[in-house]
PDB file of C-alpha atoms in Angstrom:
ATOM      1  CA  MET A1248     -51.189 -77.670 -25.303  1.00 96.00           C
ATOM      2  CA  LYS A1249     -53.218 -78.034 -28.021  1.00 98.00           C
ATOM      3  CA  ILE A1250     -50.985 -78.138 -31.059  1.00 98.00           C
ATOM      4  CA  LEU A1251     -52.003 -78.035 -35.102  1.00 98.00           C
ATOM      5  CA  ILE A1252     -49.412 -78.342 -37.913  1.00 98.00           C
ATOM      6  CA  THR A1253     -49.676 -77.638 -40.965  1.00 96.00           C
ATOM      7  CA  GLY A1254     -47.289 -79.551 -43.236  1.00 91.00           C
ATOM      8  CA  GLY A1255     -47.677 -81.989 -40.708  1.00 89.00           C
ATOM      9  CA  THR A1256     -47.359 -85.148 -43.030  1.00 86.00           C
ATOM     10  CA  GLY A1257     -43.759 -83.995 -43.870  1.00 90.00           C
ATOM     11  CA  MET A1258     -40.211 -85.309 -42.670  1.00 93.00           C
ATOM     12  CA  ILE A1259     -40.096 -82.604 -39.910  1.00 96.00           C
ATOM     13  CA  GLY A1260     -43.415 -82.847 -39.071  1.00 95.00           C
ATOM     14  CA  GLN A1261     -44.139 -86.041 -38.366  1.00 94.00           C
ATOM     15  CA  ARG A1262     -40.861 -86.270 -35.782  1.00 96.00           C
ATOM     16  CA  LEU A1263     -41.870 -83.088 -34.026  1.00 97.00           C
ATOM     17  CA  ALA A1264     -45.219 -84.043 -33.631  1.00 96.00           C
ATOM     18  CA  GLU A1265     -43.767 -87.492 -31.927  1.00 95.00           C
ATOM     19  CA  LEU A1266     -41.576 -85.030 -29.748  1.00 97.00           C
ATOM     20  CA  LEU A1267     -44.841 -82.930 -28.637  1.00 97.00           C
ATOM     21  CA  LEU A1268     -46.815 -86.111 -27.784  1.00 96.00           C
ATOM     22  CA  ASP A1269     -43.883 -87.153 -25.564  1.00 96.00           C
ATOM     23  CA  GLY A1270     -44.005 -83.606 -23.988  1.00 96.00           C
ATOM     24  CA  GLY A1271     -47.745 -84.365 -22.965  1.00 96.00           C
ATOM     25  CA  HIS A1272     -48.844 -81.812 -25.812  1.00 97.00           C
ATOM     26  CA  GLU A1273     -52.417 -82.512 -27.845  1.00 97.00           C
ATOM     27  CA  VAL A1274     -51.617 -83.198 -31.368  1.00 97.00           C
ATOM     28  CA  ALA A1275     -53.831 -82.591 -34.563  1.00 97.00           C
ATOM     29  CA  LEU A1276     -52.135 -81.967 -38.148  1.00 96.00           C
ATOM     30  CA  LEU A1277     -54.527 -79.602 -40.893  1.00 95.00           C
ATOM     31  CA  THR A1278     -53.537 -81.511 -43.919  1.00 92.00           C
ATOM     32  CA  ARG A1279     -55.260 -81.930 -47.590  1.00 89.00           C
ATOM     33  CA  GLU A1280     -55.802 -85.476 -47.221  1.00 87.00           C
ATOM     34  CA  PRO A1281     -58.196 -86.063 -44.257  1.00 84.00           C
ATOM     35  CA  GLN A1282     -59.311 -89.009 -44.283  1.00 82.00           C
ATOM     36  CA  LYS A1283     -55.960 -90.995 -44.155  1.00 83.00           C
ATOM     37  CA  ALA A1284     -55.720 -93.562 -42.196  1.00 75.00           C
ATOM     38  CA  SER A1285     -53.401 -91.703 -39.121  1.00 84.00           C
ATOM     39  CA  HIS A1286     -52.818 -91.714 -35.192  1.00 86.00           C
ATOM     40  CA  PHE A1287     -53.112 -88.274 -34.746  1.00 90.00           C
ATOM     41  CA  ARG A1288     -56.364 -86.217 -35.168  1.00 93.00           C
ATOM     42  CA  LEU A1289     -56.726 -84.791 -39.033  1.00 94.00           C
ATOM     43  CA  PHE A1290     -58.575 -81.638 -40.217  1.00 95.00           C
ATOM     44  CA  GLY A1291     -58.611 -80.901 -43.827  1.00 95.00           C
ATOM     45  CA  TRP A1292     -57.829 -77.601 -46.204  1.00 95.00           C
ATOM     46  CA  ASP A1293     -57.980 -76.991 -49.108  1.00 94.00           C
ATOM     47  CA  LEU A1294     -55.602 -74.127 -50.557  1.00 92.00           C
ATOM     48  CA  GLN A1295     -56.553 -73.613 -54.059  1.00 90.00           C
ATOM     49  CA  ALA A1296     -60.049 -73.511 -53.256  1.00 93.00           C
ATOM     50  CA  GLY A1297     -59.267 -71.640 -49.622  1.00 93.00           C
ATOM     51  CA  THR A1298     -60.932 -73.502 -47.844  1.00 96.00           C
ATOM     52  CA  ILE A1299     -60.474 -75.238 -44.189  1.00 96.00           C
ATOM     53  CA  ASP A1300     -62.332 -77.594 -41.763  1.00 96.00           C
ATOM     54  CA  PRO A1301     -64.307 -74.794 -39.397  1.00 96.00           C
ATOM     55  CA  ALA A1302     -63.085 -76.500 -36.432  1.00 96.00           C
ATOM     56  CA  ALA A1303     -59.353 -76.565 -37.025  1.00 97.00           C
ATOM     57  CA  VAL A1304     -58.668 -73.186 -36.037  1.00 97.00           C
ATOM     58  CA  PRO A1305     -60.785 -73.500 -32.694  1.00 97.00           C
ATOM     59  CA  TYR A1306     -59.191 -76.712 -31.604  1.00 97.00           C
ATOM     60  CA  ALA A1307     -55.662 -75.133 -30.910  1.00 98.00           C
ATOM     61  CA  ASP A1308     -53.938 -73.115 -28.937  1.00 98.00           C
ATOM     62  CA  CYS A1309     -50.775 -73.097 -30.834  1.00 98.00           C
ATOM     63  CA  ILE A1310     -50.129 -73.233 -34.638  1.00 98.00           C
ATOM     64  CA  VAL A1311     -47.316 -74.773 -36.104  1.00 98.00           C
ATOM     65  CA  ASN A1312     -47.142 -73.925 -39.980  1.00 98.00           C
ATOM     66  CA  LEU A1313     -44.359 -76.092 -41.922  1.00 97.00           C
ATOM     67  CA  ALA A1314     -46.721 -76.113 -44.670  1.00 93.00           C
ATOM     68  CA  GLY A1315     -44.972 -75.193 -48.205  1.00 92.00           C
ATOM     69  CA  SER A1316     -43.764 -77.199 -51.642  1.00 88.00           C
ATOM     70  CA  GLY A1317     -40.287 -78.497 -51.578  1.00 86.00           C
ATOM     71  CA  VAL A1318     -37.723 -76.376 -53.033  1.00 85.00           C
ATOM     72  CA  ALA A1319     -35.832 -79.186 -54.854  1.00 79.00           C
ATOM     73  CA  ASP A1320     -38.848 -81.134 -56.081  1.00 79.00           C
ATOM     74  CA  GLY A1321     -38.137 -80.468 -59.326  1.00 78.00           C
ATOM     75  CA  LYS A1322     -36.090 -78.053 -62.076  1.00 82.00           C
ATOM     76  CA  TRP A1323     -37.831 -74.245 -61.327  1.00 86.00           C
ATOM     77  CA  THR A1324     -39.581 -73.344 -64.475  1.00 90.00           C
ATOM     78  CA  PRO A1325     -41.832 -69.807 -64.198  1.00 91.00           C
ATOM     79  CA  GLU A1326     -44.865 -72.726 -63.294  1.00 92.00           C
ATOM     80  CA  ARG A1327     -42.858 -74.586 -60.294  1.00 90.00           C
ATOM     81  CA  LYS A1328     -41.161 -71.414 -59.228  1.00 91.00           C
ATOM     82  CA  HIS A1329     -44.928 -70.061 -58.610  1.00 93.00           C
ATOM     83  CA  GLU A1330     -45.528 -73.255 -56.931  1.00 93.00           C
ATOM     84  CA  ILE A1331     -43.301 -72.534 -54.439  1.00 92.00           C
ATOM     85  CA  LEU A1332     -43.963 -69.222 -53.540  1.00 95.00           C
ATOM     86  CA  ARG A1333     -47.953 -69.791 -53.114  1.00 95.00           C
ATOM     87  CA  SER A1334     -47.845 -72.652 -51.419  1.00 93.00           C
ATOM     88  CA  ARG A1335     -46.193 -71.116 -48.661  1.00 95.00           C
ATOM     89  CA  LEU A1336     -48.016 -67.677 -48.945  1.00 96.00           C
ATOM     90  CA  ASP A1337     -52.061 -69.023 -49.713  1.00 96.00           C
ATOM     91  CA  GLY A1338     -51.813 -71.188 -46.363  1.00 96.00           C
ATOM     92  CA  LEU A1339     -50.769 -68.684 -44.474  1.00 97.00           C
ATOM     93  CA  GLU A1340     -52.929 -66.451 -46.020  1.00 97.00           C
ATOM     94  CA  LEU A1341     -55.922 -68.775 -45.151  1.00 97.00           C
ATOM     95  CA  LEU A1342     -55.252 -69.014 -41.472  1.00 97.00           C
ATOM     96  CA  HIS A1343     -55.126 -65.097 -41.338  1.00 98.00           C
ATOM     97  CA  ARG A1344     -58.462 -65.064 -42.439  1.00 97.00           C
ATOM     98  CA  GLU A1345     -59.700 -67.449 -39.811  1.00 97.00           C
ATOM     99  CA  LEU A1346     -57.758 -65.899 -36.811  1.00 98.00           C
ATOM    100  CA  SER A1347     -59.133 -62.676 -37.463  1.00 97.00           C
ATOM    101  CA  LYS A1348     -62.527 -64.554 -36.562  1.00 96.00           C
ATOM    102  CA  PRO A1349     -63.290 -64.455 -33.031  1.00 94.00           C
ATOM    103  CA  GLY A1350     -64.020 -68.548 -31.342  1.00 92.00           C
ATOM    104  CA  HIS A1351     -60.300 -69.373 -31.036  1.00 96.00           C
ATOM    105  CA  HIS A1352     -58.080 -69.476 -28.522  1.00 97.00           C
ATOM    106  CA  VAL A1353     -54.833 -69.473 -30.506  1.00 98.00           C
ATOM    107  CA  ARG A1354     -51.649 -67.048 -29.174  1.00 98.00           C
ATOM    108  CA  THR A1355     -48.361 -68.682 -30.871  1.00 98.00           C
ATOM    109  CA  LEU A1356     -47.953 -68.727 -34.215  1.00 98.00           C
ATOM    110  CA  LEU A1357     -44.644 -71.258 -35.185  1.00 98.00           C
ATOM    111  CA  SER A1358     -44.312 -70.472 -38.899  1.00 98.00           C
ATOM    112  CA  ALA A1359     -41.386 -72.109 -41.085  1.00 97.00           C
ATOM    113  CA  SER A1360     -38.608 -69.920 -42.689  1.00 97.00           C
ATOM    114  CA  ALA A1361     -35.653 -70.470 -44.406  1.00 96.00           C
ATOM    115  CA  ILE A1362     -31.588 -69.386 -44.289  1.00 96.00           C
ATOM    116  CA  GLY A1363     -32.063 -68.700 -47.653  1.00 94.00           C
ATOM    117  CA  ILE A1364     -33.107 -65.057 -46.889  1.00 96.00           C
ATOM    118  CA  TYR A1365     -29.237 -64.119 -46.205  1.00 96.00           C
ATOM    119  CA  GLY A1366     -28.389 -65.325 -50.571  1.00 94.00           C
ATOM    120  CA  ASP A1367     -24.695 -66.136 -50.941  1.00 93.00           C
ATOM    121  CA  ARG A1368     -22.943 -64.638 -48.622  1.00 94.00           C
ATOM    122  CA  GLY A1369     -19.025 -66.696 -49.206  1.00 95.00           C
ATOM    123  CA  ASP A1370     -17.243 -67.045 -45.170  1.00 96.00           C
ATOM    124  CA  GLU A1371     -19.492 -63.936 -43.414  1.00 97.00           C
ATOM    125  CA  ILE A1372     -21.231 -64.866 -40.220  1.00 98.00           C
ATOM    126  CA  LEU A1373     -25.213 -64.311 -40.694  1.00 98.00           C
ATOM    127  CA  HIS A1374     -27.219 -63.417 -37.873  1.00 98.00           C
ATOM    128  CA  GLU A1375     -30.902 -62.743 -37.374  1.00 98.00           C
ATOM    129  CA  ASP A1376     -30.197 -59.040 -38.435  1.00 97.00           C
ATOM    130  CA  SER A1377     -27.584 -59.441 -41.360  1.00 97.00           C
ATOM    131  CA  PRO A1378     -29.177 -57.818 -44.161  1.00 95.00           C
ATOM    132  CA  ASN A1379     -31.288 -60.175 -46.024  1.00 93.00           C
ATOM    133  CA  ALA A1380     -30.970 -60.510 -50.403  1.00 91.00           C
ATOM    134  CA  ALA A1381     -31.799 -58.458 -52.608  1.00 86.00           C
ATOM    135  CA  PRO A1382     -34.995 -60.080 -53.813  1.00 81.00           C
ATOM    136  CA  ALA A1383     -34.561 -59.056 -57.395  1.00 79.00           C
ATOM    137  CA  ASP A1384     -31.206 -61.357 -57.542  1.00 79.00           C
ATOM    138  CA  ASP A1385     -32.324 -64.309 -55.555  1.00 89.00           C
ATOM    139  CA  PHE A1386     -35.502 -66.439 -55.786  1.00 91.00           C
ATOM    140  CA  LEU A1387     -35.125 -68.313 -52.975  1.00 92.00           C
ATOM    141  CA  ALA A1388     -34.275 -65.050 -50.980  1.00 93.00           C
ATOM    142  CA  ASP A1389     -37.458 -63.786 -52.494  1.00 94.00           C
ATOM    143  CA  VAL A1390     -39.723 -65.959 -51.632  1.00 95.00           C
ATOM    144  CA  VAL A1391     -38.440 -66.331 -47.446  1.00 96.00           C
ATOM    145  CA  ILE A1392     -39.148 -62.445 -47.240  1.00 96.00           C
ATOM    146  CA  GLN A1393     -42.553 -62.906 -48.428  1.00 96.00           C
ATOM    147  CA  TRP A1394     -43.089 -65.823 -46.281  1.00 97.00           C
ATOM    148  CA  GLU A1395     -41.742 -64.034 -43.248  1.00 97.00           C
ATOM    149  CA  ALA A1396     -44.073 -60.933 -43.961  1.00 97.00           C
ATOM    150  CA  ALA A1397     -47.091 -63.454 -44.478  1.00 97.00           C
ATOM    151  CA  ALA A1398     -46.764 -64.394 -41.118  1.00 98.00           C
ATOM    152  CA  ARG A1399     -45.693 -61.320 -39.590  1.00 98.00           C
ATOM    153  CA  ARG A1400     -49.179 -59.884 -40.184  1.00 97.00           C
ATOM    154  CA  VAL A1401     -50.917 -62.748 -38.573  1.00 97.00           C
ATOM    155  CA  GLY A1402     -48.754 -61.320 -35.560  1.00 96.00           C
ATOM    156  CA  GLU A1403     -51.016 -58.147 -36.299  1.00 97.00           C
ATOM    157  CA  LEU A1404     -53.643 -59.996 -34.732  1.00 97.00           C
ATOM    158  CA  GLY A1405     -51.785 -60.102 -31.486  1.00 96.00           C
ATOM    159  CA  LEU A1406     -50.889 -63.389 -31.773  1.00 97.00           C
ATOM    160  CA  ARG A1407     -47.155 -64.174 -30.721  1.00 98.00           C
ATOM    161  CA  VAL A1408     -45.008 -64.953 -34.072  1.00 98.00           C
ATOM    162  CA  VAL A1409     -42.054 -66.678 -34.170  1.00 98.00           C
ATOM    163  CA  LEU A1410     -39.431 -67.457 -37.081  1.00 98.00           C
ATOM    164  CA  PRO A1411     -37.498 -70.794 -37.166  1.00 98.00           C
ATOM    165  CA  ARG A1412     -35.093 -69.873 -39.848  1.00 98.00           C
ATOM    166  CA  ILE A1413     -34.530 -73.372 -41.088  1.00 97.00           C
ATOM    167  CA  GLY A1414     -31.058 -74.882 -42.485  1.00 95.00           C
ATOM    168  CA  ILE A1415     -30.213 -77.743 -44.055  1.00 93.00           C
ATOM    169  CA  VAL A1416     -32.205 -80.631 -41.615  1.00 94.00           C
ATOM    170  CA  LEU A1417     -30.299 -84.043 -41.603  1.00 94.00           C
ATOM    171  CA  SER A1418     -32.129 -86.990 -41.750  1.00 94.00           C
ATOM    172  CA  PRO A1419     -31.594 -90.173 -43.315  1.00 94.00           C
ATOM    173  CA  GLU A1420     -35.696 -90.410 -44.202  1.00 91.00           C
ATOM    174  CA  GLY A1421     -35.248 -87.398 -46.389  1.00 86.00           C
ATOM    175  CA  GLY A1422     -34.552 -84.365 -47.132  1.00 85.00           C
ATOM    176  CA  ALA A1423     -30.810 -83.032 -48.822  1.00 86.00           C
ATOM    177  CA  LEU A1424     -28.556 -85.407 -46.974  1.00 88.00           C
ATOM    178  CA  VAL A1425     -30.437 -88.407 -48.681  1.00 87.00           C
ATOM    179  CA  PRO A1426     -29.026 -87.632 -52.017  1.00 85.00           C
ATOM    180  CA  ILE A1427     -25.860 -86.867 -51.369  1.00 86.00           C
ATOM    181  CA  ALA A1428     -25.643 -90.078 -48.911  1.00 87.00           C
ATOM    182  CA  LYS A1429     -26.252 -92.273 -52.270  1.00 88.00           C
ATOM    183  CA  THR A1430     -23.222 -91.018 -53.626  1.00 86.00           C
ATOM    184  CA  VAL A1431     -20.996 -91.307 -51.667  1.00 87.00           C
ATOM    185  CA  ARG A1432     -22.560 -94.994 -51.010  1.00 89.00           C
ATOM    186  CA  TYR A1433     -22.271 -95.970 -54.688  1.00 82.00           C
ATOM    187  CA  GLY A1434     -18.660 -94.417 -54.933  1.00 83.00           C
ATOM    188  CA  ALA A1435     -19.329 -91.426 -56.582  1.00 80.00           C
ATOM    189  CA  GLY A1436     -19.614 -89.074 -53.675  1.00 84.00           C
ATOM    190  CA  ALA A1437     -17.558 -85.248 -54.914  1.00 85.00           C
ATOM    191  CA  PRO A1438     -17.532 -81.869 -53.497  1.00 85.00           C
ATOM    192  CA  LEU A1439     -19.385 -79.610 -55.808  1.00 87.00           C
ATOM    193  CA  GLY A1440     -18.566 -76.490 -57.548  1.00 84.00           C
ATOM    194  CA  SER A1441     -15.384 -75.009 -55.203  1.00 89.00           C
ATOM    195  CA  GLY A1442     -15.919 -76.885 -52.349  1.00 91.00           C
ATOM    196  CA  ARG A1443     -15.474 -73.967 -49.887  1.00 94.00           C
ATOM    197  CA  GLN A1444     -19.124 -72.566 -49.537  1.00 95.00           C
ATOM    198  CA  TYR A1445     -20.815 -73.221 -46.348  1.00 96.00           C
ATOM    199  CA  MET A1446     -23.399 -75.894 -45.260  1.00 94.00           C
ATOM    200  CA  SER A1447     -25.397 -74.197 -42.291  1.00 97.00           C
ATOM    201  CA  TRP A1448     -26.962 -77.590 -40.864  1.00 95.00           C
ATOM    202  CA  VAL A1449     -29.130 -79.149 -38.299  1.00 97.00           C
ATOM    203  CA  HIS A1450     -29.961 -82.356 -37.055  1.00 98.00           C
ATOM    204  CA  LEU A1451     -33.779 -83.139 -37.464  1.00 98.00           C
ATOM    205  CA  ASP A1452     -33.888 -84.177 -33.973  1.00 98.00           C
ATOM    206  CA  ASP A1453     -32.582 -80.530 -32.375  1.00 98.00           C
ATOM    207  CA  LEU A1454     -34.906 -78.535 -34.975  1.00 98.00           C
ATOM    208  CA  CYS A1455     -38.089 -80.082 -33.573  1.00 98.00           C
ATOM    209  CA  ARG A1456     -36.272 -79.540 -29.955  1.00 98.00           C
ATOM    210  CA  ILE A1457     -35.977 -76.008 -31.129  1.00 98.00           C
ATOM    211  CA  LEU A1458     -39.674 -76.026 -32.336  1.00 98.00           C
ATOM    212  CA  VAL A1459     -40.723 -77.748 -29.356  1.00 98.00           C
ATOM    213  CA  GLN A1460     -39.052 -74.912 -27.028  1.00 98.00           C
ATOM    214  CA  MET A1461     -40.516 -72.536 -29.157  1.00 98.00           C
ATOM    215  CA  ALA A1462     -43.938 -73.486 -28.731  1.00 98.00           C
ATOM    216  CA  GLU A1463     -43.878 -73.875 -25.186  1.00 97.00           C
ATOM    217  CA  ASP A1464     -41.639 -70.986 -23.881  1.00 97.00           C
ATOM    218  CA  VAL A1465     -43.646 -66.966 -24.659  1.00 97.00           C
ATOM    219  CA  ARG A1466     -40.087 -65.570 -24.217  1.00 97.00           C
ATOM    220  CA  TRP A1467     -39.026 -66.890 -28.148  1.00 98.00           C
ATOM    221  CA  GLN A1468     -40.085 -63.788 -29.742  1.00 97.00           C
ATOM    222  CA  GLY A1469     -39.682 -62.933 -33.971  1.00 98.00           C
ATOM    223  CA  GLU A1470     -36.597 -64.343 -35.877  1.00 98.00           C
ATOM    224  CA  TYR A1471     -34.317 -67.302 -35.394  1.00 98.00           C
ATOM    225  CA  ASN A1472     -31.602 -68.856 -37.047  1.00 98.00           C
ATOM    226  CA  ALA A1473     -32.244 -72.546 -36.700  1.00 98.00           C
ATOM    227  CA  VAL A1474     -29.234 -74.212 -37.131  1.00 98.00           C
ATOM    228  CA  ALA A1475     -26.376 -76.299 -35.576  1.00 98.00           C
ATOM    229  CA  PRO A1476     -24.110 -73.836 -34.319  1.00 98.00           C
ATOM    230  CA  ASN A1477     -20.742 -74.989 -36.201  1.00 98.00           C
ATOM    231  CA  PRO A1478     -21.512 -74.599 -39.923  1.00 98.00           C
ATOM    232  CA  VAL A1479     -19.050 -76.563 -41.941  1.00 97.00           C
ATOM    233  CA  THR A1480     -17.574 -76.546 -45.990  1.00 95.00           C
ATOM    234  CA  ASN A1481     -18.978 -78.742 -48.433  1.00 93.00           C
ATOM    235  CA  GLN A1482     -15.847 -80.245 -48.608  1.00 93.00           C
ATOM    236  CA  GLU A1483     -16.282 -80.531 -44.925  1.00 95.00           C
ATOM    237  CA  PHE A1484     -19.822 -82.123 -45.479  1.00 91.00           C
ATOM    238  CA  THR A1485     -18.550 -84.631 -48.225  1.00 92.00           C
ATOM    239  CA  GLU A1486     -15.628 -85.656 -46.139  1.00 94.00           C
ATOM    240  CA  THR A1487     -16.995 -86.205 -42.790  1.00 95.00           C
ATOM    241  CA  LEU A1488     -19.697 -88.254 -44.695  1.00 93.00           C
ATOM    242  CA  ALA A1489     -17.815 -90.525 -46.486  1.00 93.00           C
ATOM    243  CA  GLN A1490     -15.786 -91.348 -42.796  1.00 95.00           C
ATOM    244  CA  VAL A1491     -19.074 -92.155 -41.280  1.00 96.00           C
ATOM    245  CA  MET A1492     -19.706 -94.692 -44.260  1.00 94.00           C
ATOM    246  CA  HIS A1493     -16.438 -95.658 -44.518  1.00 94.00           C
ATOM    247  CA  ARG A1494     -16.520 -94.844 -48.554  1.00 91.00           C
ATOM    248  CA  PRO A1495     -13.468 -93.142 -50.160  1.00 89.00           C
ATOM    249  CA  LEU A1496     -13.897 -90.370 -51.911  1.00 86.00           C
ATOM    250  CA  LEU A1497     -12.225 -90.936 -55.573  1.00 79.00           C
ATOM    251  CA  LEU A1498     -14.115 -88.760 -57.779  1.00 77.00           C
ATOM    252  CA  PRO A1499     -12.627 -84.818 -58.138  1.00 76.00           C
ATOM    253  CA  LYS A1500     -14.912 -81.957 -57.405  1.00 81.00           C
ATOM    254  CA  VAL A1501     -18.046 -81.565 -59.490  1.00 75.00           C
ATOM    255  CA  PRO A1502     -17.322 -78.516 -61.621  1.00 72.00           C
ATOM    256  CA  ALA A1503     -20.056 -75.717 -61.156  1.00 70.00           C
ATOM    257  CA  PHE A1504     -20.365 -75.032 -64.575  1.00 65.00           C
ATOM    258  CA  GLY A1505     -22.445 -78.975 -64.689  1.00 67.00           C
ATOM    259  CA  LEU A1506     -24.303 -78.558 -62.156  1.00 61.00           C
ATOM    260  CA  LYS A1507     -25.545 -74.973 -63.444  1.00 68.00           C
ATOM    261  CA  LEU A1508     -26.410 -76.988 -66.635  1.00 61.00           C
ATOM    262  CA  ALA A1509     -27.771 -79.881 -64.897  1.00 63.00           C
ATOM    263  CA  MET A1510     -29.988 -77.999 -62.339  1.00 63.00           C
ATOM    264  CA  GLY A1511     -30.786 -74.196 -63.522  1.00 72.00           C
ATOM    265  CA  GLU A1512     -31.049 -71.718 -61.341  1.00 68.00           C
ATOM    266  CA  MET A1513     -31.629 -74.872 -58.993  1.00 66.00           C
ATOM    267  CA  SER A1514     -27.977 -75.051 -58.548  1.00 68.00           C
ATOM    268  CA  GLU A1515     -28.231 -71.682 -56.269  1.00 77.00           C
ATOM    269  CA  ILE A1516     -29.398 -74.397 -53.537  1.00 74.00           C
ATOM    270  CA  VAL A1517     -25.959 -76.347 -53.231  1.00 78.00           C
ATOM    271  CA  LEU A1518     -23.795 -73.860 -54.852  1.00 80.00           C
ATOM    272  CA  GLY A1519     -24.431 -70.682 -52.426  1.00 89.00           C
ATOM    273  CA  SER A1520     -22.396 -70.371 -48.906  1.00 94.00           C
ATOM    274  CA  GLN A1521     -23.948 -69.728 -45.803  1.00 95.00           C
ATOM    275  CA  ARG A1522     -22.571 -69.320 -43.195  1.00 97.00           C
ATOM    276  CA  VAL A1523     -24.930 -68.361 -40.182  1.00 98.00           C
ATOM    277  CA  SER A1524     -25.097 -68.545 -36.520  1.00 98.00           C
ATOM    278  CA  ALA A1525     -26.809 -70.153 -34.102  1.00 98.00           C
ATOM    279  CA  ASP A1526     -25.895 -67.895 -30.964  1.00 98.00           C
ATOM    280  CA  LYS A1527     -29.275 -66.289 -30.740  1.00 98.00           C
ATOM    281  CA  VAL A1528     -30.616 -69.776 -30.032  1.00 98.00           C
ATOM    282  CA  ILE A1529     -27.848 -70.678 -27.539  1.00 98.00           C
ATOM    283  CA  ASP A1530     -28.501 -67.618 -26.093  1.00 98.00           C
ATOM    284  CA  GLN A1531     -32.116 -68.743 -25.079  1.00 97.00           C
ATOM    285  CA  GLY A1532     -30.730 -71.767 -23.625  1.00 96.00           C
ATOM    286  CA  PHE A1533     -31.388 -74.640 -26.075  1.00 98.00           C
ATOM    287  CA  THR A1534     -28.638 -77.077 -26.151  1.00 98.00           C
ATOM    288  CA  TYR A1535     -27.426 -79.430 -28.851  1.00 98.00           C
ATOM    289  CA  GLU A1536     -27.220 -83.405 -28.538  1.00 98.00           C
ATOM    290  CA  TYR A1537     -25.572 -82.834 -31.985  1.00 98.00           C
ATOM    291  CA  PRO A1538     -23.737 -79.404 -32.248  1.00 98.00           C
ATOM    292  CA  GLN A1539     -21.413 -81.230 -34.105  1.00 98.00           C
ATOM    293  CA  LEU A1540     -21.501 -83.183 -37.819  1.00 98.00           C
ATOM    294  CA  LEU A1541     -19.190 -86.062 -37.426  1.00 98.00           C
ATOM    295  CA  ALA A1542     -21.700 -86.923 -34.166  1.00 98.00           C
ATOM    296  CA  ALA A1543     -24.748 -85.358 -35.710  1.00 98.00           C
ATOM    297  CA  LEU A1544     -24.262 -88.684 -39.283  1.00 97.00           C
ATOM    298  CA  ALA A1545     -23.227 -91.048 -37.414  1.00 97.00           C
ATOM    299  CA  SER A1546     -26.279 -91.081 -35.103  1.00 97.00           C
ATOM    300  CA  PHE A1547     -27.515 -92.096 -38.756  1.00 97.00           C
ATOM    301  CA  TYR A1548     -25.193 -94.253 -40.273  1.00 94.00           C
ATOM    302  CA  GLN A1549     -23.459 -96.175 -37.215  1.00 80.00           C
TER     303      GLN A1549
END
């Protein structure tokens, strides 16, 4: 199968492309910098200009859409919030335009989504059919609701659309784990806020293996929580990481008010609680390599 990945130069995209190649697929990346050196075929697009290489979509049997500005890359100013939303919607609108044209053979769209759609829900166990958070009260939920709606519009063209709702991706190469591990390594690690908020995490390799199965198996359709089956509290996460890194936790909890002062509205990323179920992924026959946090973290730090 020929697979085109948007956002393919990011942490998830790079690992996914490697696994797809190992599985015998052909892979190309859709990027803003097609002139860069790469061992993958590159096609160019420009979301602001609304342009795309006309050969990109006709190349593919399946498109994996991972494009989107990182939500934790800076304070949520009005401009930053606009960028976070538009970087997701503009790409899907451009793909919809190209997929509306004849002359392609794309049958599947995997479009990244996020567990942020559920909002801050305490210790409630969240399934794919759980109610979404009210978008007026939760910026991330609003982004994800619009993101998924844009992907479903592509499905109206007759494509199979799969929406992996991605949790906290664990990798030493990027994402949330890097700054947390840095504080633990230097003896400054501590639970955040109450420490009781749930973190629904997934090892990068398991996430990419889920995405491969989604691309290959037509039985996958609609929304799936792309998380490991054993979410943990923030306190459990911090303590397990300190155990794996052989570092003591010397500091008390970081108070919520301090995080809100430092991070503003973006503090909801670390203070919100989402206890997300992986049952639907497991029911599809997926087997996790890292279902438990201790083994997942040990794969990086031991």
